[in-house]
Amino acid sequence: MKCPKDKSDMIVVEHEKIELDYCLQCSGVWFDSEELELLVSVLKATGAALSGTDLLRPREAEHAEARRKCPVCGHKMQKVWLGEEPGVLADSCPLGDGLWFDSGEMQQVLQKLGPQDTQATKDIISFLGSAFPFTLGTDKRG
Amino acid sequence: MAGIILGVIVAIIVILLIIIIATYNGLVGMRNQTKNAWAQIDVQLKRRYDLIPNLVETVKGYMQHERGTLEAVTNARNLAQSVASAGPGERAAAEGQLSSALARLLVVVENYPNLKANQNFLALQEELTGTENKIGFSRQFYNDSVLRFNNKIEMFPSNIIAGMTGFKQSEFFEVKAPEEREAPKVSFSAPPKS
Amino acid sequence: MWEQIKSNQIRSVMLIVTMGTLLFLVGYFIGLYFLDSPTAGVILALIVWGMMNLVALFQGDSIILAMSGARKISPQDHPRLYNVVEEMKIASGLEKMPDVYIIDDPALNAFATGRSPDRAAVAVTTGLLDKLNRDELQGVIAHEIGHIKNQDIRLMLLASILLGAIVILAYYATRIMFYSGMSGGSNRRKGSSGGGGGAAVIIVIVVGIILMILAPIMAQLIYFAISRKREYLADASAALYTRYPAGLASALEKLANSNTQVKNANKATAPMYISNPFYKGGMAVNDLFATHPPLADRIGILRAMGGASYADYEKSYEKVKASRIIPASALAEAAPIEARPASPESQAGEIRERVERTRETSDLMWRLSNYRSINCGNCGTRLRLPPSFNEPSLRCPHCGYVNQLETA
């Protein structure tokens, strides 16, 4: 799969049996909806309260950043907030193929977890954090 | 007048001959189908003989405390292989023993999470499941073919032709071992400690 | 009871004959209108039909498989799928193992194709492999093998060739009529037929035009009618082969709940899938134009079966649909056949298995796409590298360890 930002071939990282596409150039992450759905069902099975809908349909965000194209279908993606505002900015495919996180957004991910965020959002974001502790610079927390 | 009667007689004889030939060919076709079906079972049973030593070898290291279960599988396999050239009835009994020994082993395996994480074992388990199913389905097909064939031999009018040309009823491949008919009981107790 | 539900059923044969007659009529009117000789038109129709037959004969199945983006796999690529296909091949008494294909698509679907039971192929989507357990997969594969064994793939190929020939002829005929009508081409036609019977000529022309417009639609309706009927019959075969109607029923329930469409399906290949690839939840599908019977009906019939024989399916079908489905010849020899009991399964186990199945399938798809797979030397995280990747080392994004790579 090609990175929506710099068009280089992404590598695939398997973390806890979930596959994520990772760009070696820009450290961006593509979370495919199939894999996201799989993660949601795993989290549900382990007892975490989670509703897939408030994840897969985040609210529309107004943002000046350039619009990227979905690496799966090529449609222009929408900027969305994941979690309570100000939340984490992500690009969402209009056809539901998946979510794209810029590397800058990845850096914000862990710090942005507020008390009013839903458990679902926290679970997804902490999953991303645990998948890339080195890239996020969080592996030194001990 | 005599010509017409002669013609009718000839026609009847011709029709009868056609019926006899068709019935005979039908019987031959069905007998060949049961033979083919039997060959299918044989292929799968041989496949199972080949898989078992591999399985026992892989499993052995993980389950030292299950020597009895493993030996039962190996013995049942050797017994089944020793009667591999016998008829369906005799073989079915031996194969039934082997199936139930294997089923017990697979139940015990549930107590060994390390084993269930072994890629080699998982591949073998899929092979074994596939082979067990193929044995089951080839038996199903064989028994259905035998049922049809035997019915044809017994029923009028094909029984006359079958009797004249020496067709014999085929034997069913039925598992007689009582354990095989019961579903394996899953035990939820903790793994046995030494 | 093992007599396959052959295409010798009167209704299917009648429908094929009707389609053949439509093709004949289309040819006849083309001849009458453009060539001044009905015979020449019929010959033209036969040539078009024959050429399409030739194409289908030599590569019909490969065209269909290529159109759906299917890839052929070997037993080592996906042992579970291959085993299940072989199990059902044995259960059905099919003589030759069909080729097995995988389609990289998250939607849940499968189809069978090929020109005869000896040259058949079964294709399933990766979504199906991920989401169905072994019993459900077995049900779906049994349904597809049922299509092969019941000669449906041949019947549908025959029907689709006829449909294609009618559509092509009618399409070009109406085009030419339209343009030649504007440039006065019909005057030439009138002159050559002489003075008498002007009204009759006009009637013939009007009938011809109506036929050209209606023939493709009628042919399509017939095609869909054949397709719907064969789906029920394949379900009955699946129950018989697996002795477990609940497996297919449960698979169809998962299909009904999934809302993804098959990406590479089109109108022509639609009747070959196990469920309609275009069906969207909540959308009312016009009954006549549906290639597949409603999933709810199919599930209801399977769920209400008392045993696993054709007679049990027939009984259940009559209860749900208040009509008959299985030909008497297939019911004649029926001996009672029991369905096997359900295998126990927990919900947590089901999800764990689903994850395992997904990884098993994606492993295969990455391998088929020539991705290289390594485990990080420090943390063991599995990393997959695209074929274009040729750096000597790779920093693990999980732990930061630099992995040295063998140069390819």
XYZ file of C-alpha atoms in Angstrom:
744
model
C 0.000 0.000 0.000
C 1.221 3.514 -0.804
C 1.530 6.165 1.878
C -1.167 8.829 1.302
C 1.348 11.522 2.230
C 4.555 10.761 0.320
C 3.453 7.863 -1.923
C 6.217 5.514 -0.754
C 5.468 1.817 -0.143
C 4.410 1.284 3.456
C 5.534 -1.682 5.545
C 3.122 -3.783 7.602
C 3.558 -4.052 11.360
C 1.726 -6.789 13.242
C 1.031 -5.843 16.851
C -1.011 -8.163 19.049
C -2.308 -9.933 15.948
C -3.535 -6.653 14.431
C -1.911 -5.377 11.248
C -1.050 -1.709 10.789
C 0.468 -0.097 7.700
C 3.380 2.081 8.652
C 5.276 4.585 6.509
C 9.055 4.473 7.068
C 9.476 7.956 5.562
C 6.918 9.978 7.534
C 6.004 7.596 10.428
C 2.349 7.888 9.515
C 0.001 4.991 10.252
C -2.867 3.603 8.189
C -5.444 1.727 10.251
C -7.476 -0.404 7.853
C -11.160 -0.676 8.757
C -11.047 -4.486 8.622
C -8.265 -4.484 11.204
C -9.984 -1.780 13.244
C -13.128 -3.883 13.303
C -11.069 -6.874 14.386
C -9.508 -4.864 17.218
C -12.929 -3.682 18.330
C -14.254 -7.251 18.486
C -11.163 -8.393 20.422
C -11.562 -5.553 22.928
C -15.234 -6.389 23.304
C -14.333 -10.007 24.018
C -11.891 -9.045 26.754
C -14.621 -7.142 28.536
C -13.798 -3.537 27.640
C -16.915 -1.486 27.056
C -16.660 -0.412 23.458
C -18.981 0.751 20.785
C -17.649 0.656 17.261
C -19.963 3.306 15.900
C -18.590 6.334 17.691
C -15.170 5.312 16.410
C -15.885 4.523 12.821
C -17.991 7.643 12.340
C -16.055 10.451 13.961
C -17.387 13.982 13.642
C -16.536 16.219 10.748
C -13.693 18.625 11.501
C -12.900 21.893 9.849
C -9.217 22.136 9.298
C -6.911 23.896 6.897
C -4.589 20.920 6.406
C -4.269 19.483 2.882
C -6.780 16.761 2.057
C -5.236 13.356 1.420
C -6.491 10.540 -0.754
C -7.471 7.171 0.647
C -4.731 4.627 -0.191
C -7.354 1.944 -0.826
C -10.016 3.614 -2.978
C -8.382 6.907 -3.969
C -11.294 9.057 -2.769
C -10.472 12.243 -0.912
C -10.489 11.655 2.820
C -12.250 13.789 5.406
C -10.541 15.404 8.370
C -12.087 14.099 11.537
C -11.615 14.365 15.268
C -11.141 11.148 17.147
C -12.343 11.541 20.681
C -13.619 14.626 22.538
C -12.374 17.968 21.260
C -9.686 18.992 20.802
C -8.993 15.236 20.347
C -6.759 13.690 17.769
C -6.924 14.721 14.148
C -7.175 11.903 11.628
C -8.150 11.398 7.979
C -11.133 9.141 7.381
C -12.001 7.481 4.084
C -15.520 8.512 2.944
C -16.204 4.897 1.913
C -15.058 3.540 5.263
C -11.825 1.903 4.119
C -9.896 3.084 7.170
C -8.214 5.872 9.158
C -4.910 7.697 8.540
C -2.798 9.187 11.330
C -0.008 11.619 10.428
C 3.197 11.243 12.414
C 2.564 14.613 14.029
C -0.817 13.381 15.090
C 0.756 10.235 16.481
C 2.913 12.395 18.737
C -0.203 14.050 20.145
C -2.074 10.828 20.547
C -1.091 9.828 24.047
C -1.089 13.267 25.634
C -4.542 14.091 24.391
C -6.401 11.458 26.387
C -8.856 13.468 28.434
C -11.154 12.228 31.207
C -14.240 12.897 29.097
C -13.086 10.639 26.246
C -15.039 7.457 25.678
C -13.488 4.159 26.580
C -13.542 3.153 22.925
C -11.424 6.097 21.844
C -8.988 5.508 24.671
C -8.650 1.862 23.779
C -7.895 2.560 20.146
C -5.478 5.350 20.898
C -3.666 3.412 23.604
C -3.444 0.492 21.204
C -1.713 2.736 18.673
C 0.541 4.018 21.435
C 1.530 0.520 22.478
C 2.135 -0.500 18.865
C 4.709 2.231 18.253
C 6.303 3.135 21.604
C 9.678 3.838 19.981
C 8.381 6.115 17.252
C 6.308 8.048 19.762
C 9.204 8.347 22.167
C 7.141 6.822 24.936
C 9.136 3.656 25.517
C 11.335 5.379 28.096
C 8.458 5.871 30.484
C 9.473 2.655 32.182
C -49.880 -63.801 -40.546
C -47.083 -65.998 -39.304
C -44.707 -63.272 -40.404
C -46.396 -60.720 -38.187
C -46.312 -63.044 -35.153
C -42.666 -63.769 -35.805
C -41.968 -60.043 -36.058
C -43.704 -59.357 -32.739
C -41.750 -62.147 -31.043
C -38.470 -60.814 -32.427
C -39.377 -57.302 -31.280
C -40.181 -58.517 -27.768
C -36.911 -60.433 -27.607
C -34.971 -57.371 -28.785
C -36.674 -55.149 -26.190
C -36.016 -57.685 -23.445
C -32.380 -57.918 -24.479
C -32.030 -54.129 -24.361
C -33.581 -54.036 -20.874
C -31.291 -56.839 -19.677
C -28.181 -55.154 -21.075
C -29.160 -51.769 -19.585
C -29.825 -53.294 -16.169
C -26.581 -55.256 -16.281
C -24.612 -52.132 -17.238
C -26.348 -50.193 -14.495
C -25.299 -52.808 -11.959
C -21.715 -52.774 -13.226
C -21.672 -48.975 -12.986
C -22.912 -49.080 -9.410
C -20.437 -51.772 -8.439
C -17.624 -49.671 -9.879
C -18.864 -46.666 -7.943
C -18.739 -48.605 -4.666
C -15.235 -49.805 -5.577
C -14.119 -46.241 -6.279
C -15.696 -45.047 -3.064
C -13.898 -47.796 -1.167
C -10.600 -46.752 -2.756
C -11.278 -43.189 -1.537
C -11.659 -44.415 2.040
C -8.466 -46.414 1.684
C -6.491 -43.368 0.523
C -7.645 -41.333 3.524
C -7.000 -44.113 6.031
C -3.449 -44.513 4.707
C -2.997 -40.761 4.982
C -3.973 -41.037 8.635
C -1.430 -43.832 9.260
C 1.265 -41.528 7.866
C 0.206 -38.538 9.953
C 0.140 -40.251 13.341
C 3.898 -40.860 13.886
C 4.507 -37.171 13.081
C 1.795 -36.101 15.473
C 3.045 -38.301 18.313
C 6.598 -37.056 17.756
C 5.522 -33.390 17.925
C 3.250 -33.848 20.922
C 5.573 -36.097 22.962
C 7.893 -33.333 24.166
C 4.981 -31.313 25.591
C 3.004 -34.014 27.302
C 5.240 -36.364 29.267
C 2.377 -37.201 31.590
C 0.133 -38.496 28.854
C 2.200 -41.497 27.874
C -0.810 -43.810 28.152
C -2.894 -41.728 25.751
C -0.057 -41.519 23.235
C 0.640 -45.246 23.427
C -3.028 -46.016 22.888
C -2.915 -43.945 19.670
C 0.249 -45.635 18.403
C -1.053 -49.114 19.221
C -4.429 -48.454 17.619
C -2.642 -47.178 14.498
C -0.441 -50.276 14.256
C -3.405 -52.558 14.793
C -5.426 -50.752 12.119
C -2.527 -50.939 9.670
C -2.105 -54.652 10.281
C -5.635 -55.369 9.031
C -5.389 -52.867 6.159
C -5.955 -55.551 3.534
C -9.051 -57.027 5.223
C -12.685 -56.382 4.277
C -14.728 -53.312 5.260
C -16.300 -54.912 8.343
C -13.034 -55.978 9.959
C -11.260 -52.737 9.093
C -14.085 -50.589 10.391
C -13.684 -52.012 13.902
C -9.937 -51.304 14.002
C -10.318 -47.842 12.480
C -13.053 -47.052 14.991
C -10.603 -47.796 17.813
C -8.043 -45.500 16.218
C -10.573 -42.681 15.788
C -11.587 -42.807 19.425
C -7.946 -42.940 20.621
C -7.220 -39.844 18.505
C -10.312 -38.058 19.775
C -9.138 -38.657 23.362
C -5.693 -37.287 22.491
C -7.171 -34.113 20.979
C -9.271 -33.578 24.107
C -6.173 -33.881 26.296
C -4.290 -31.414 24.059
C -6.688 -28.690 25.248
C -4.838 -28.756 28.586
C -1.533 -27.739 26.973
C -1.643 -24.094 25.847
C 2.050 -24.190 24.835
C 1.324 -26.972 22.414
C -1.592 -25.052 20.949
C 0.786 -22.186 20.190
C 3.183 -24.460 18.285
C 2.910 -23.723 14.538
C 4.027 -27.207 13.630
C 1.332 -28.733 15.807
C -1.357 -26.397 14.473
C -0.498 -27.411 10.905
C -0.650 -31.088 11.905
C -3.934 -30.548 13.703
C -5.497 -29.024 10.575
C -4.182 -31.941 8.518
C -5.623 -34.408 11.010
C -8.994 -32.626 11.182
C -9.115 -32.578 7.380
C -8.211 -36.255 7.153
C -10.748 -37.252 9.811
C -13.446 -35.332 7.945
C -12.418 -36.863 4.631
C -12.606 -40.334 6.184
C -16.077 -39.469 7.478
C -17.305 -38.101 4.153
C -15.816 -40.897 2.074
C -17.465 -43.387 4.441
C -20.757 -41.526 4.032
C -20.463 -41.669 0.246
C -19.366 -45.308 0.267
C -22.223 -46.441 2.503
C -24.759 -44.546 0.399
C -23.371 -46.177 -2.749
C -23.494 -49.627 -1.118
C -27.083 -49.026 -0.005
C -28.157 -48.181 -3.553
C -26.231 -51.110 -5.009
C -27.618 -53.610 -2.509
C -31.165 -52.314 -3.012
C -30.792 -52.768 -6.754
C -29.576 -56.352 -6.265
C -32.515 -57.196 -4.011
C -35.301 -55.457 -5.875
C -37.374 -56.877 -8.723
C -36.680 -57.080 -11.634
C -32.991 -56.244 -11.390
C -32.537 -59.025 -8.809
C -33.110 -61.643 -11.563
C -30.276 -60.276 -13.674
C -28.069 -59.762 -10.630
C -28.677 -63.396 -9.583
C -27.960 -64.768 -13.063
C -24.731 -62.794 -13.485
C -23.461 -63.357 -9.962
C -23.546 -59.876 -8.361
C -22.970 -60.043 -4.624
C -24.028 -57.548 -1.995
C -21.301 -55.224 -0.742
C -20.392 -54.782 2.871
C -21.039 -51.518 4.708
C -18.181 -49.663 6.344
C -19.709 -49.169 9.763
C -17.863 -48.199 12.864
C -18.853 -50.661 15.542
C -16.674 -49.450 18.413
C -19.110 -48.002 20.971
C -16.805 -45.107 21.990
C -16.831 -43.690 18.490
C -20.550 -43.098 18.502
C -20.429 -40.931 21.584
C -19.198 -37.393 21.201
C -15.858 -36.966 23.008
C -16.419 -35.561 26.467
C -14.537 -32.368 27.114
C -13.020 -32.235 30.556
C -12.736 -28.876 32.270
C -10.605 -30.142 35.143
C -7.071 -28.825 35.635
C -4.274 -30.672 33.835
C -3.031 -33.626 35.866
C -0.047 -32.824 38.033
C 2.747 -35.298 38.696
C -30.625 -40.280 -3.753
C -27.156 -39.552 -5.123
C -28.624 -38.829 -8.530
C -27.640 -35.212 -8.906
C -30.475 -32.808 -9.438
C -29.653 -32.634 -13.118
C -30.473 -29.978 -15.605
C -32.980 -32.448 -17.045
C -35.645 -30.621 -15.114
C -38.351 -29.620 -17.472
C -38.572 -26.048 -16.273
C -34.916 -25.223 -16.704
C -34.878 -26.851 -20.124
C -38.005 -24.922 -21.125
C -36.392 -21.659 -20.085
C -33.274 -22.416 -22.112
C -35.486 -23.337 -25.086
C -37.347 -20.047 -24.674
C -34.093 -18.144 -24.680
C -33.029 -20.051 -27.795
C -36.333 -19.142 -29.448
C -35.805 -15.486 -28.553
C -32.373 -15.617 -30.190
C -33.948 -17.233 -33.260
C -36.642 -14.526 -33.477
C -34.119 -11.730 -33.063
C -32.073 -13.248 -35.890
C -35.185 -13.703 -38.001
C -36.240 -10.061 -37.739
C -32.729 -8.763 -38.288
C -32.672 -10.830 -41.478
C -36.090 -9.600 -42.531
C -35.331 -5.990 -41.862
C -31.700 -5.535 -42.931
C -30.773 -8.444 -45.151
C -34.032 -9.126 -47.041
C -33.670 -12.754 -46.013
C -34.813 -14.132 -42.646
C -32.570 -17.150 -43.142
C -29.478 -14.970 -43.433
C -30.487 -13.257 -40.157
C -30.895 -16.551 -38.352
C -27.504 -17.660 -39.680
C -25.970 -14.403 -38.451
C -27.474 -14.996 -34.991
C -26.089 -18.524 -34.988
C -22.636 -17.233 -35.963
C -22.621 -14.694 -33.123
C -23.842 -17.365 -30.714
C -21.254 -19.867 -31.993
C -18.404 -17.412 -31.635
C -19.395 -16.622 -28.059
C -19.538 -20.358 -27.413
C -16.017 -20.756 -28.731
C -14.737 -17.972 -26.507
C -16.518 -19.474 -23.508
C -15.282 -22.947 -24.338
C -11.660 -21.917 -24.455
C -11.537 -19.358 -21.702
C -14.964 -18.678 -20.256
C -13.967 -19.680 -16.743
C -10.632 -17.881 -16.870
C -12.329 -14.671 -18.056
C -14.776 -14.843 -15.175
C -12.013 -15.571 -12.670
C -9.820 -12.794 -14.052
C -12.745 -10.357 -13.947
C -13.292 -11.063 -10.259
C -9.561 -10.757 -9.456
C -9.284 -14.350 -8.227
C -5.932 -16.054 -7.598
C -5.397 -19.786 -7.768
C -3.967 -21.391 -4.645
C -2.251 -24.698 -3.887
C -2.884 -26.977 -0.855
C 0.060 -25.459 1.065
C -1.183 -21.898 0.589
C -4.331 -22.339 2.624
C -4.621 -25.878 4.032
C -7.972 -25.304 5.734
C -9.757 -24.040 2.612
C -8.179 -26.702 0.440
C -9.120 -29.461 2.910
C -12.704 -28.258 3.119
C -13.029 -28.225 -0.679
C -11.584 -31.729 -0.852
C -13.929 -32.930 1.902
C -16.928 -31.699 -0.049
C -15.567 -33.114 -3.294
C -15.477 -36.514 -1.566
C -18.903 -36.111 0.069
C -20.526 -35.199 -3.254
C -18.795 -37.987 -5.177
C -17.389 -35.454 -7.628
C -14.692 -37.143 -9.671
C -12.165 -34.389 -10.086
C -10.920 -31.883 -7.542
C -11.988 -28.370 -8.615
C -9.360 -25.608 -8.726
C -9.436 -23.379 -5.669
C -9.238 -19.580 -5.946
C -9.082 -16.739 -3.435
C -10.395 -13.223 -4.068
C -8.796 -10.468 -1.991
C -11.963 -8.733 -0.843
C -13.368 -8.079 2.654
C -16.927 -8.847 1.478
C -18.346 -12.297 2.276
C -18.965 -14.290 -0.872
C -18.059 -17.303 -2.984
C -18.809 -18.699 -6.433
C -18.286 -21.751 -8.620
C -17.572 -21.709 -12.321
C -16.205 -23.889 -15.093
C -17.502 -25.597 -18.171
C -18.159 -29.053 -16.725
C -17.917 -30.933 -13.408
C -14.497 -32.153 -14.560
C -13.202 -28.662 -15.235
C -14.590 -26.584 -12.438
C -13.298 -23.942 -10.057
C -14.422 -22.653 -6.675
C -13.553 -19.120 -5.560
C -14.007 -17.543 -2.130
C -13.283 -14.053 -0.792
C -10.748 -13.437 1.975
C -13.557 -11.872 4.029
C -15.383 -15.202 3.945
C -12.260 -17.061 5.103
C -11.792 -14.596 7.961
C -15.327 -14.539 9.304
C -16.666 -18.074 8.877
C -15.717 -20.981 11.108
C -14.970 -24.413 9.687
C -18.586 -25.671 9.754
C -19.863 -22.529 8.051
C -17.119 -22.596 5.430
C -17.970 -26.229 4.810
C -21.602 -25.257 4.228
C -20.689 -22.565 1.703
C -18.227 -24.810 -0.153
C -20.827 -27.608 -0.188
C -23.283 -25.167 -1.786
C -20.731 -24.327 -4.496
C -19.857 -28.003 -5.055
C -23.630 -28.537 -5.292
C -23.702 -26.052 -8.195
C -20.915 -28.012 -9.894
C -22.442 -31.439 -9.226
C -25.956 -30.357 -10.264
C -24.554 -29.151 -13.607
C -25.575 -25.585 -12.748
C -22.296 -24.089 -13.867
C -22.852 -25.602 -17.293
C -26.509 -24.523 -17.407
C -25.641 -20.994 -16.325
C -22.838 -20.820 -18.870
C -25.272 -21.914 -21.578
C -27.850 -19.386 -20.413
C -25.347 -16.546 -20.157
C -24.031 -17.198 -23.674
C -27.573 -17.100 -25.068
C -28.262 -13.949 -23.081
C -25.059 -12.360 -24.337
C -25.813 -13.185 -27.985
C -29.357 -11.759 -27.708
C -28.143 -8.590 -26.024
C -25.395 -7.967 -28.594
C -27.640 -8.582 -31.628
C -30.536 -6.523 -30.281
C -28.221 -3.702 -29.250
C -26.625 -3.284 -32.668
C -29.907 -3.857 -34.505
C -31.680 -1.071 -32.620
C -28.675 1.217 -33.131
C -28.596 0.603 -36.883
C -32.394 0.911 -37.150
C -32.263 4.232 -35.356
C -29.550 5.721 -37.563
C -30.750 4.222 -40.853
C -34.276 5.379 -39.998
C -32.952 8.947 -39.842
C -31.004 8.696 -43.088
C -33.962 7.203 -44.943
C -32.695 3.660 -45.051
C -36.182 2.278 -44.694
C -37.177 3.632 -48.110
C -34.803 1.204 -49.727
C -36.412 -1.542 -47.688
C -39.923 -0.595 -48.828
C -38.952 -0.438 -52.470
C -37.533 -3.902 -52.543
C -40.531 -5.559 -50.998
C -42.836 -4.443 -53.753
C -46.162 -2.645 -53.632
C -48.599 -5.134 -52.096
C -49.086 -5.783 -48.364
C -47.805 -2.392 -47.121
C -49.758 -2.703 -43.867
C -48.372 -6.178 -43.230
C -44.847 -4.882 -43.729
C -45.435 -2.108 -41.202
C -46.821 -4.589 -38.672
C -43.780 -6.798 -39.178
C -41.475 -3.826 -38.663
C -43.303 -2.696 -35.520
C -43.247 -6.226 -34.083
C -39.552 -6.397 -34.940
C -38.765 -3.155 -33.156
C -40.728 -4.172 -30.073
C -38.969 -7.526 -30.090
C -35.548 -5.895 -30.333
C -36.336 -3.807 -27.283
C -38.008 -6.535 -25.234
C -35.831 -9.538 -26.090
C -32.817 -8.552 -23.979
C -35.046 -7.766 -20.981
C -36.979 -11.010 -21.304
C -33.785 -13.011 -21.713
C -32.386 -11.385 -18.597
C -35.512 -12.198 -16.592
C -35.318 -15.819 -17.685
C -31.642 -15.924 -16.774
C -32.394 -14.640 -13.295
C -35.298 -17.066 -12.864
C -33.035 -20.024 -13.638
C -30.420 -18.660 -11.275
C -32.833 -18.264 -8.327
C -34.155 -21.799 -8.645
C -30.677 -23.295 -8.750
C -29.743 -21.534 -5.517
C -32.371 -23.450 -3.542
C -31.295 -26.707 -5.125
C -27.644 -26.055 -4.268
C -28.687 -25.337 -0.673
C -30.463 -28.711 -0.570
C -27.324 -30.405 -1.896
C -25.181 -28.607 0.678
C -27.358 -29.923 3.509
C -27.127 -33.437 2.109
C -23.339 -33.402 1.626
C -22.489 -31.897 5.009
C -25.353 -33.553 6.925
C -25.422 -30.242 8.746
C -27.915 -27.667 7.396
C -27.186 -25.419 10.379
C -23.648 -24.774 9.073
C -24.806 -23.169 5.829
C -27.686 -21.429 7.623
C -25.269 -19.856 10.070
C -22.951 -18.805 7.222
C -25.875 -17.177 5.379
C -26.808 -15.326 8.573
C -23.302 -13.878 8.710
C -23.619 -12.934 5.037
C -26.929 -11.232 5.735
C -25.389 -9.205 8.557
C -22.363 -8.081 6.592
C -22.852 -4.867 4.656
C -19.836 -4.920 2.358
C -20.391 -5.384 -1.352
C -18.076 -7.349 -3.607
C -15.955 -4.764 -5.405
C -15.249 -6.602 -8.638
C -18.700 -8.028 -9.258
C -20.841 -6.904 -12.170
C -24.264 -7.758 -13.509
C -22.945 -10.600 -15.655
C -21.082 -12.432 -12.926
C -23.654 -11.752 -10.177
C -25.696 -14.974 -10.505
C -22.595 -17.014 -9.787
C -22.073 -15.786 -6.251
C -23.530 -17.543 -3.220
C -25.432 -14.391 -2.290
C -26.200 -11.358 -4.389
C -22.977 -9.291 -4.416
C -24.923 -6.055 -4.985
C -27.433 -6.450 -2.233
C -27.378 -3.572 0.190
C -29.070 -3.882 3.541
C -32.434 -2.165 3.657
C -32.722 -1.789 -0.100
C -35.809 -3.394 -1.613
C -34.715 -5.674 -4.429
C -37.142 -6.119 -7.251
C -38.103 -9.783 -7.084
C -38.008 -10.408 -10.811
C -34.594 -8.878 -11.271
C -33.068 -10.597 -8.254
C -30.389 -13.140 -9.141
C -30.738 -14.752 -5.733
C -33.692 -15.680 -3.536
C -33.975 -13.648 -0.325
C -31.419 -14.811 2.250
C -34.104 -14.853 4.952
C -36.082 -17.482 3.010
C -33.018 -19.626 2.424
C -32.006 -19.448 6.087
C -35.567 -20.196 7.246
C -35.789 -23.306 5.063
C -32.416 -24.635 6.213
C -33.221 -23.947 9.860
C -36.566 -25.739 9.662
C -35.109 -28.943 8.201
C -35.759 -32.063 10.279
C -32.967 -34.129 8.724
C -30.425 -33.633 5.969
C -31.987 -35.404 2.968
C -33.555 -33.870 -0.145
C -36.927 -34.988 1.217
C -36.316 -32.973 4.389
C -35.399 -29.911 2.329
C -38.491 -30.367 0.157
C -40.723 -30.604 3.236
C -39.181 -27.512 4.765
C -39.376 -25.611 1.460
C -43.054 -26.430 1.046
C -43.715 -25.121 4.540
C -41.915 -21.805 3.946
C -42.736 -21.141 0.277
C -45.928 -23.184 -0.254
C -44.631 -24.617 -3.516
C -42.409 -27.458 -4.690
C -38.719 -27.323 -5.552
C -36.948 -30.671 -5.809
C -37.759 -32.904 -8.795
C -39.496 -36.179 -7.965
C -36.653 -38.241 -9.460
C -34.294 -36.981 -6.776
C -36.805 -37.718 -4.016
C -37.715 -41.225 -5.173
C -34.858 -43.152 -3.580
C -34.734 -41.125 -0.408
C -33.796 -42.972 2.740
C -34.003 -41.045 6.018
C -30.789 -39.092 6.646
C -30.038 -37.605 10.020
C -28.301 -34.297 10.459
C -25.270 -34.404 12.712
C -25.349 -32.577 16.056
C -23.832 -29.124 16.428
C -20.253 -28.775 17.572
C -19.857 -26.771 20.787
C -18.271 -23.343 20.586
C -17.808 -20.446 22.956
C -18.056 -16.798 21.968
C -14.611 -15.808 23.224
C -13.125 -18.796 21.398
C -14.966 -17.739 18.263
C -13.347 -14.293 18.297
C -9.903 -15.706 19.032
C -10.344 -18.097 16.134
C -11.534 -15.281 13.913
C -8.335 -13.348 14.636
C -6.276 -16.471 13.892
C -8.164 -17.038 10.661
C -7.674 -13.415 9.603
C -3.904 -13.644 10.182
C -3.771 -16.992 8.378
C -5.484 -15.471 5.356
C -3.523 -12.224 5.355
C -0.277 -14.245 5.657
C -1.225 -15.909 2.411
C -2.231 -12.672 0.672
C 1.062 -10.977 1.632
C 2.972 -14.004 0.403
C 1.089 -13.964 -2.885
C 1.942 -10.249 -3.226
C 5.658 -11.105 -2.717
C 5.969 -9.316 0.620
C 8.971 -10.359 2.729
C 8.219 -11.251 6.333
C 10.704 -10.862 9.225
C 10.410 -10.919 12.994
C 12.219 -8.108 14.824
C 15.373 -9.517 16.414
C 14.665 -7.685 19.676
C 10.928 -7.581 20.353
C 9.728 -10.218 17.889
C 7.169 -7.926 16.238
C 6.310 -9.264 12.803
C 7.212 -6.862 10.018
C 6.252 -7.271 6.370
C 8.255 -5.562 3.682
C 6.948 -4.703 0.215
C 8.856 -6.125 -2.781
C 10.153 -2.610 -3.514
C 11.979 -2.503 -0.153
C 15.725 -3.047 -0.645
C 17.472 -1.217 2.213
C 20.189 -3.235 4.015
C 18.659 -2.598 7.447
C 15.330 -1.749 9.045
C 14.614 0.025 12.310
C 11.752 -1.677 14.110
C 8.976 0.908 14.618
C 7.898 -0.885 17.792
C 11.171 -1.044 19.794
C 13.718 0.876 17.720
C 16.076 -2.083 17.268
C 17.951 -1.989 13.942
C 17.459 -5.266 12.098
C 20.140 -6.215 9.557
C 18.539 -7.722 6.480
C 19.892 -10.299 4.092
C 20.220 -8.737 0.693
C 17.654 -10.164 -1.619
